[in-house]
Coordinates of C-alpha atoms in Angstrom, one line a residue:
M1265 CA -3.7 8.5 -31.2
K1266 CA -0.4 10.0 -30.1
K1267 CA -2.1 11.9 -27.3
T1268 CA -3.8 8.7 -26.1
I1269 CA -0.4 6.9 -25.9
A1270 CA 1.1 9.8 -24.1
V1271 CA -1.8 9.8 -21.5
M1272 CA -1.4 6.1 -21.0
L1273 CA 2.4 6.4 -20.5
L1274 CA 1.9 9.2 -18.0
A1275 CA -0.7 7.2 -16.2
G1276 CA 1.6 4.2 -16.0
L1277 CA 4.4 6.3 -14.5
L1278 CA 2.1 7.8 -12.0
L1279 CA 0.8 4.4 -10.9
V1280 CA 4.3 3.3 -10.0
G1281 CA 4.5 6.3 -7.6
C1282 CA 1.1 5.7 -5.9
S1283 CA 1.4 4.8 -2.3
S1284 CA -2.2 4.0 -1.5
K1285 CA -5.1 2.3 -3.3
T1286 CA -7.0 5.6 -3.2
E1287 CA -4.2 7.3 -5.2
T1288 CA -4.0 4.3 -7.6
G1289 CA -7.7 4.3 -8.2
A1290 CA -7.8 8.1 -8.8
V1291 CA -4.9 8.0 -11.3
T1292 CA -6.3 4.9 -13.1
G1293 CA -9.8 6.4 -13.3
T1294 CA -8.3 9.7 -14.6
A1295 CA -6.4 7.9 -17.3
V1296 CA -9.2 5.6 -18.4
G1297 CA -11.8 8.5 -18.3
A1298 CA -9.5 10.8 -20.3
V1299 CA -8.8 8.3 -22.9
A1300 CA -12.4 7.2 -23.2
G1301 CA -13.6 10.8 -23.2
G1302 CA -11.0 11.8 -25.8
L1303 CA -12.0 9.1 -28.1
I1304 CA -15.7 9.9 -27.8
G1305 CA -15.8 13.6 -27.5
G1306 CA -12.3 15.0 -28.4
G1307 CA -10.5 17.5 -26.1
K1308 CA -13.5 18.5 -24.0
G1309 CA -14.6 14.9 -23.7
A1310 CA -11.1 14.0 -22.4
L1311 CA -11.2 16.7 -19.8
I1312 CA -14.7 15.7 -18.6
G1313 CA -13.9 12.0 -18.7
G1314 CA -10.7 12.5 -16.8
A1315 CA -12.4 14.4 -14.1
L1316 CA -15.2 11.9 -13.7
G1317 CA -12.7 9.1 -13.8
A1318 CA -10.6 10.7 -11.0
V1319 CA -13.6 11.0 -8.7
S1320 CA -14.9 7.5 -9.3
G1321 CA -11.5 5.9 -9.2
G1322 CA -10.6 7.7 -6.0
L1323 CA -13.8 6.5 -4.3
F1324 CA -13.2 3.0 -5.4
G1325 CA -9.6 3.0 -4.2
S1326 CA -10.7 4.5 -0.9
A1327 CA -13.1 1.7 -0.3
L1328 CA -10.3 -0.7 -0.7
D1329 CA -8.2 1.1 1.9
E1330 CA -11.1 0.9 4.3
Q1331 CA -11.4 -2.8 3.5
D1332 CA -7.7 -3.2 4.6
R1333 CA -8.5 -1.4 7.9
K1334 CA -11.4 -3.8 8.6
I1335 CA -9.2 -6.8 8.0
M1336 CA -6.6 -5.3 10.4
E1337 CA -9.2 -4.7 13.1
K1338 CA -10.4 -8.3 12.9
T1339 CA -6.9 -9.9 12.7
S1340 CA -5.1 -7.8 15.2
P1341 CA -6.9 -5.0 17.1
R1342 CA -3.7 -4.3 19.1
S1343 CA -1.8 -3.7 15.8
V1344 CA -4.5 -1.2 14.7
E1345 CA -4.2 0.6 18.1
R1346 CA -0.5 0.9 17.5
M1347 CA -1.0 2.1 14.0
D1348 CA -3.6 4.7 15.1
R1349 CA -0.9 6.0 17.5
S1350 CA 1.7 5.9 14.7
E1351 CA 3.8 3.5 16.7
P1352 CA 6.2 1.0 15.1
L1353 CA 4.8 -2.4 14.2
T1354 CA 6.3 -5.4 16.0
I1355 CA 7.3 -8.5 14.1
S1356 CA 4.2 -10.2 15.5
D1357 CA 2.0 -7.4 14.2
I1358 CA 3.5 -7.7 10.7
I1359 CA 2.9 -11.5 10.7
R1360 CA -0.7 -11.1 11.9
L1361 CA -1.4 -8.4 9.3
S1362 CA 0.1 -10.5 6.5
Q1363 CA -1.8 -13.6 7.6
G1364 CA -4.9 -11.6 7.7
G1365 CA -4.6 -10.7 4.0
V1366 CA -3.5 -7.0 4.4
S1367 CA -1.6 -6.0 1.2
D1368 CA 2.1 -5.7 1.1
E1369 CA 1.6 -2.1 -0.1
T1370 CA -0.3 -1.2 3.0
I1371 CA 2.2 -2.7 5.4
I1372 CA 5.2 -1.2 3.6
K1373 CA 3.5 2.2 3.4
Y1374 CA 2.9 2.2 7.1
I1375 CA 6.5 1.2 7.9
R1376 CA 7.7 4.0 5.5
D1377 CA 5.3 6.6 6.9
T1378 CA 6.4 6.0 10.5
N1379 CA 10.1 5.9 9.6
T1380 CA 10.4 2.6 11.4
T1381 CA 13.8 1.0 11.4
Y1382 CA 14.2 -2.8 11.8
N1383 CA 17.6 -4.5 12.5
L1384 CA 16.5 -8.0 11.9
S1385 CA 18.4 -11.0 13.1
Q1386 CA 18.5 -14.2 11.0
S1387 CA 16.0 -15.8 13.5
Q1388 CA 13.6 -12.9 13.1
V1389 CA 13.8 -13.2 9.3
R1390 CA 13.0 -16.9 9.5
R1391 CA 10.1 -16.1 11.9
L1392 CA 8.7 -13.7 9.4
Q1393 CA 9.1 -16.2 6.5
Q1394 CA 7.5 -19.0 8.6
G1395 CA 4.7 -16.6 9.4
G1396 CA 3.9 -16.1 5.8
V1397 CA 5.2 -12.6 5.4
S1398 CA 6.1 -11.9 1.7
Q1399 CA 9.8 -11.6 0.8
R1400 CA 8.9 -8.1 -0.5
I1401 CA 8.0 -7.0 3.0
I1402 CA 11.0 -8.8 4.6
N1403 CA 13.4 -7.1 2.1
F1404 CA 11.9 -3.7 2.8
M1405 CA 12.2 -4.3 6.6
V1406 CA 15.9 -5.4 6.1
G1407 CA 16.5 -2.3 4.0
T1408 CA 15.3 0.0 6.8
G1409 CA 18.2 -1.1 9.0
R1410 CA 20.8 -0.1 6.5
Y1411 CA 20.4 3.7 7.0

């Protein structure tokens, strides 16, 4: 039982650090598979269950990342072109992606990965808010201008 709790705590810590849905799926699958395998078959069962969980969880998470890309291609093909070239997203891009249902995590990960810095004015912050961009994304964008 102590090992099960330890695995679950470790999985929880790893989930906090995951930057994509693929990573989150793989970590979650590993944890669930290891716990289930351990309960059913002991140590070897945990190892096998963890390995199978990692593969299936990673595949499931990857499909969700592809789903975000399809949403982006529909809502803003120009934004996707910019992203494919690793160019910074404009405020309009971020509004379109948010309105299209792209997750906060995906948008923030892209901003982080491209080392984009935003020095937002009050009117730009209001524009983002009025465009339906989450406060989480806006706070992250504001934070990039502090460095």
